[in-house]
Coordinates of C-alpha atoms and ligand atoms in Angstrom, one line a residue:
X27 CA -9.1 6.1 23.1
X28 CA -9.5 8.4 20.1
X29 CA -10.5 7.6 16.5
X30 CA -7.8 6.6 14.0
X31 CA -5.6 9.6 13.4
X32 CA -3.9 10.6 10.2
X33 CA -2.9 14.1 11.2
X34 CA 0.8 13.4 11.7
X35 CA 0.9 10.3 9.6
X36 CA 1.2 12.3 6.3
X37 CA 4.5 13.9 7.5
X38 CA 6.4 10.6 7.7
X39 CA 4.3 8.3 5.6
X40 CA 6.4 8.4 2.4
X41 CA 9.6 8.1 4.3
X42 CA 8.6 4.9 6.1
X43 CA 7.2 3.5 2.9
X44 CA 10.0 4.5 0.5
X45 CA 11.0 0.8 -0.1
X46 CA 7.5 0.0 -1.4
X47 CA 7.5 -0.7 -5.1
X48 CA 4.4 1.2 -6.2
X49 CA 5.3 0.9 -9.9
X50 CA 5.3 -2.9 -9.6
X51 CA 2.1 -2.9 -7.6
X52 CA 0.3 -0.7 -10.0
X53 CA 1.7 -2.8 -12.9
X54 CA 0.3 -5.9 -11.2
X55 CA -3.2 -4.5 -10.7
X56 CA -3.2 -3.1 -14.3
X57 CA -2.3 -6.6 -15.6
X58 CA -5.1 -8.1 -13.5
X59 CA -7.6 -5.5 -14.8
X60 CA -6.5 -6.2 -18.4
X61 CA -6.8 -10.0 -17.8
X62 CA -10.4 -9.4 -16.8
X63 CA -11.0 -7.5 -20.0
X64 CA -10.5 -3.8 -19.0
X65 CA -8.3 -1.6 -21.1
X66 CA -7.1 1.5 -19.4
X67 CA -10.0 3.9 -18.9
X68 CA -11.2 5.8 -15.8
X69 CA -9.9 4.6 -12.5
X70 CA -10.8 5.7 -9.0
X71 CA -8.2 5.1 -6.2
X72 CA -9.9 5.1 -2.8
X73 CA -7.6 5.8 0.1
X74 CA -5.1 7.1 -2.4
X75 CA -2.8 8.5 0.4
X76 CA 0.0 10.5 -1.1
X77 CA -0.9 9.4 -4.7
X78 CA 1.9 7.0 -5.4
X79 CA -0.3 4.3 -7.0
X80 CA -2.3 7.0 -8.7
X81 CA 0.7 8.4 -10.5
X82 CA 1.8 4.9 -11.6
X83 CA -1.7 4.1 -12.9
X84 CA -1.7 7.4 -14.8
X85 CA 1.7 6.5 -16.3
X86 CA 0.1 3.2 -17.5
X87 CA -2.6 5.2 -19.4
X88 CA -5.5 5.3 -16.8
X89 CA -7.4 8.5 -16.2
X90 CA -7.1 8.6 -12.4
X91 CA -9.1 10.2 -9.6
X92 CA -7.8 9.7 -6.0
X93 CA -9.9 10.1 -2.9
X94 CA -8.7 10.1 0.7
X95 CA -10.1 10.9 4.1
X96 CA -7.0 12.8 5.1
X97 CA -6.7 16.4 3.8
X98 CA -3.0 16.2 4.7
X99 CA -2.4 13.1 2.5
X100 CA -4.4 14.7 -0.3
X101 CA -2.4 18.0 0.0
X102 CA 0.9 15.9 -0.3
X103 CA -0.5 13.9 -3.2
X104 CA -1.3 17.1 -5.0
X105 CA 2.1 18.6 -4.4
X106 CA 3.8 15.5 -5.8
X107 CA 1.7 15.2 -8.9
X108 CA 2.4 17.0 -12.1
X109 CA -0.6 18.9 -13.5
X110 CA 0.0 17.3 -16.9
X111 CA -0.7 13.8 -15.4
X112 CA -4.4 14.8 -15.4
X113 CA -5.0 13.1 -12.0
X114 CA -7.7 14.7 -9.9
X115 CA -7.9 14.4 -6.1
X116 CA -10.7 14.9 -3.6
X117 CA -11.0 14.6 0.1
X118 CA -13.7 12.3 1.4
X119 CA -14.6 9.2 3.4
X120 CA -14.8 5.9 1.5
X121 CA -18.3 5.2 2.6
X122 CA -19.6 8.7 1.9
X123 CA -17.8 10.6 -0.9
X124 CA -19.9 11.5 -3.9
X125 CA -18.4 12.1 -7.3
X126 CA -20.4 12.9 -10.4
X127 CA -18.8 10.3 -12.7
X128 CA -18.9 6.5 -12.8
X129 CA -15.6 4.7 -13.3
X130 CA -14.5 1.6 -15.2
X131 CA -12.3 0.5 -12.3
X132 CA -12.0 1.2 -8.6
X133 CA -9.0 0.2 -6.6
X134 CA -8.3 0.5 -2.8
X135 CA -4.8 -0.6 -1.9
X136 CA -2.6 -1.0 1.1
X137 CA -4.9 -1.7 4.1
X138 CA -7.6 0.9 3.2
X139 CA -10.5 -1.6 3.4
X140 CA -9.1 -2.9 6.7
X141 CA -9.3 0.7 8.1
X142 CA -13.1 0.5 7.7
X143 CA -13.3 -1.0 11.1
X144 CA -16.5 0.5 12.5
X145 CA -19.7 -1.6 12.5
X146 CA -21.2 -1.7 9.0
X147 CA -18.6 0.7 7.6
X148 CA -17.1 -1.7 5.0
X149 CA -20.7 -2.6 3.8
X150 CA -21.3 1.1 3.3
X151 CA -18.0 1.5 1.5
X152 CA -18.8 -1.3 -0.9
X153 CA -22.2 0.2 -1.6
X154 CA -20.6 3.5 -2.3
X155 CA -18.0 1.9 -4.6
X156 CA -20.8 0.2 -6.5
X157 CA -22.5 3.6 -7.0
X158 CA -19.3 4.9 -8.6
X159 CA -18.8 1.9 -11.0
X160 CA -20.6 1.3 -14.3
X161 CA -22.1 -2.2 -14.8
X162 CA -19.3 -4.7 -15.5
X163 CA -16.8 -2.4 -13.8
X164 CA -14.1 -3.9 -11.6
X165 CA -13.3 -3.3 -7.9
X166 CA -9.8 -4.4 -6.7
X167 CA -8.9 -4.2 -3.1
X168 CA -6.5 -5.8 -0.6
X169 CA -7.5 -6.6 3.0
X170 CA -6.1 -8.2 6.2
X171 CA -7.0 -11.9 5.8
X172 CA -8.6 -13.4 9.0
X173 CA -7.1 -16.9 8.8
X174 CA -3.6 -15.5 8.3
X175 CA -3.9 -13.0 11.1
X176 CA -5.1 -15.7 13.5
X177 CA -2.3 -18.1 12.4
X178 CA 0.4 -15.4 13.1
X179 CA -1.1 -12.8 15.4
X180 CA 0.2 -9.2 15.3
X181 CA 3.2 -8.4 17.4
X182 CA 5.2 -5.3 18.4
X183 CA 7.2 -4.0 15.5
X184 CA 9.8 -1.2 15.2
X185 CA 10.5 0.6 11.9
X186 CA 13.1 3.2 11.3
X187 CA 13.9 5.5 8.3
X188 CA 15.8 8.7 7.7
X189 CA 16.4 10.9 4.7
X190 CA 19.1 13.3 5.8
X191 CA 16.5 15.8 7.0
X192 CA 14.5 13.8 9.5
X193 CA 14.9 10.4 11.2
X194 CA 11.6 8.6 12.1
X195 CA 11.3 5.7 14.6
X196 CA 7.9 4.1 14.8
X197 CA 7.0 1.5 17.4
X198 CA 3.7 -0.3 16.7
X199 CA 2.1 -1.8 19.7
X200 CA -0.9 -3.9 18.6
X201 CA -3.8 -5.0 20.9
X202 CA -5.6 -7.9 19.3
X203 CA -9.3 -8.0 19.9
X204 CA -10.1 -11.4 18.3
X205 CA -13.7 -11.4 19.4
X206 CA -14.3 -8.3 17.2
X207 CA -11.8 -9.3 14.4
X208 CA -10.0 -6.0 15.2
X209 CA -6.4 -4.9 15.9
X210 CA -6.0 -1.6 17.7
X211 CA -2.5 -0.4 16.9
X212 CA -0.9 2.2 19.2
X213 CA 2.0 3.9 17.4
X214 CA 4.7 5.8 19.2
X215 CA 6.5 7.9 16.7
X216 CA 9.8 9.7 17.3
X217 CA 10.7 12.4 14.7
X218 CA 14.2 13.8 14.9
X219 CA 15.0 16.9 12.8
X220 CA 18.6 16.2 11.7
X221 CA 19.1 19.8 10.6
X222 CA 18.0 21.6 13.8
X223 CA 18.7 18.8 16.2
X224 CA 15.1 19.0 17.7
X225 CA 13.0 16.0 18.4
X226 CA 9.3 15.3 19.0
X227 CA 7.3 12.3 20.0
X228 CA 3.8 11.6 18.7
X229 CA 1.3 9.0 19.7
X230 CA -1.2 7.7 17.1
X231 CA -4.0 5.2 17.3
X232 CA -5.1 3.1 14.2
X233 CA -7.9 0.6 14.4
X234 CA -7.9 -2.1 11.7
X235 CA -10.2 -5.0 11.0
X236 CA -9.5 -8.3 9.4
X237 CA -12.0 -10.1 7.3
X238 CA -12.9 -13.7 6.3
X239 CA -13.7 -14.3 2.6
X240 CA -17.3 -15.6 3.2
X241 CA -18.2 -12.3 5.0
X242 CA -16.6 -10.2 2.3
X243 CA -18.5 -12.3 -0.4
X244 CA -21.8 -11.7 1.4
X245 CA -21.1 -7.9 1.8
X246 CA -20.0 -7.6 -1.8
X247 CA -23.1 -9.5 -3.0
X248 CA -25.3 -7.2 -1.0
X249 CA -23.7 -4.2 -2.6
X250 CA -24.1 -5.6 -6.1
X251 CA -20.8 -7.4 -6.8
X252 CA -19.6 -10.9 -7.6
X253 CA -16.1 -12.0 -6.7
X254 CA -14.2 -12.8 -9.8
X255 CA -10.9 -13.8 -8.2
X256 CA -8.9 -13.9 -5.0
X257 CA -5.2 -13.9 -4.5
X258 CA -2.6 -13.6 -1.7
X259 CA -1.9 -9.8 -1.7
X260 CA -0.6 -8.2 -4.8
X261 CA 0.7 -11.5 -6.2
X262 CA -0.4 -14.4 -8.3
X263 CA -0.2 -16.7 -5.2
X264 CA -3.2 -18.6 -4.0
X265 CA -4.9 -17.1 -0.9
X266 CA -4.1 -19.8 1.7
X267 CA -5.0 -19.8 5.4
X268 CA -1.4 -18.6 6.2
X269 CA -1.7 -15.5 4.0
X270 CA -2.0 -12.2 6.1
X271 CA -3.1 -10.2 3.0
X272 CA -5.8 -11.0 0.6
X273 CA -6.7 -9.4 -2.7
X274 CA -10.2 -9.5 -4.2
X275 CA -11.2 -8.7 -7.7
X276 CA -15.0 -8.1 -7.8
X277 CA -17.2 -7.3 -10.7
X278 CA -20.2 -4.9 -10.5
X279 CA -23.4 -6.7 -11.7
Ligands
SAM215 C1 -1.9 2.7 4.6 S1 -2.5 4.2 3.8 C2 -2.5 3.7 2.1 C3 -2.4 4.8 1.2 C4 -2.2 4.5 -0.3 N1 -3.3 3.7 -0.8 C5 -0.9 3.8 -0.5 O1 -0.8 2.7 -1.0 O2 0.2 4.4 -0.2 C6 -4.2 4.1 4.2 C7 -4.9 5.3 3.7 O3 -6.3 5.1 3.8 C8 -6.9 6.4 4.1 N2 -8.2 6.1 4.7 C9 -8.4 5.5 5.9 N3 -9.7 5.4 6.1 C10 -10.3 6.0 5.1 C11 -11.7 6.3 4.8 N4 -12.7 5.9 5.6 N5 -12.0 6.9 3.6 C12 -10.9 7.3 2.8 N6 -9.6 7.1 3.0 C13 -9.3 6.4 4.2 C14 -5.9 7.0 5.0 O4 -6.0 8.4 5.1 C15 -4.6 6.6 4.4 O5 -4.1 7.6 3.4

């Protein structure tokens, strides 16, 4: 079994996620940051993907830098971003990248923390986030919430999307490894080129981890954060044991 692969992912990522309301999500996080006393300043988006949140944050007045492990995702982000937006992008791993500046806020949205599935990786990511935040800075991230995943374990799912040029069918076959709080997702992706009539089939493997709040609180404390708030995903709802997605707002101390 190989390491998680994002090589082909970039090609169909935006198409499969085109129903996602990035403007509303960035607006929600922006509101949450303001409620915690931050006016738009510098913001680092870790695991920025194709830059959809980054562009929305920039439109809200933040000076944004995006970092992602995948050079293909970063290339797409750059191609979709107007130079005048002032957004900077860099390729790097969440636990390892090093930028010269410290930011007022760091966000990591849409499963990125759950992709830190190797032993100790999320702790190293948190320490690296802390190094890039000034004292009092805020770190906002979502994660797969252990109680919710156990209450409603992952099951096979099929997603389809097309844009007149390509048609993508993605079948996700999860293998739940509850003893390791991990879900290994094998993706079978069919990509049909509607112009040339050709088709290809790709297999991808993504390993994700789910977390329980007490362990996140301990890892965050070790890295120099206190949790300021938790919610169910990008919403004002309370994080119950049924919620699959959690959101943490942590402050650098
Ligand atoms: C589901 S996508 C989310 C992308 C983007 N945040 C969004 O909302 O569209 C997960 C992203 O995390 C990135 N990623 C996964 N592991 C990473 C790591 N260790 N360091 C940096 N980026 C990572 C992937 O390359 C991918 O772009």
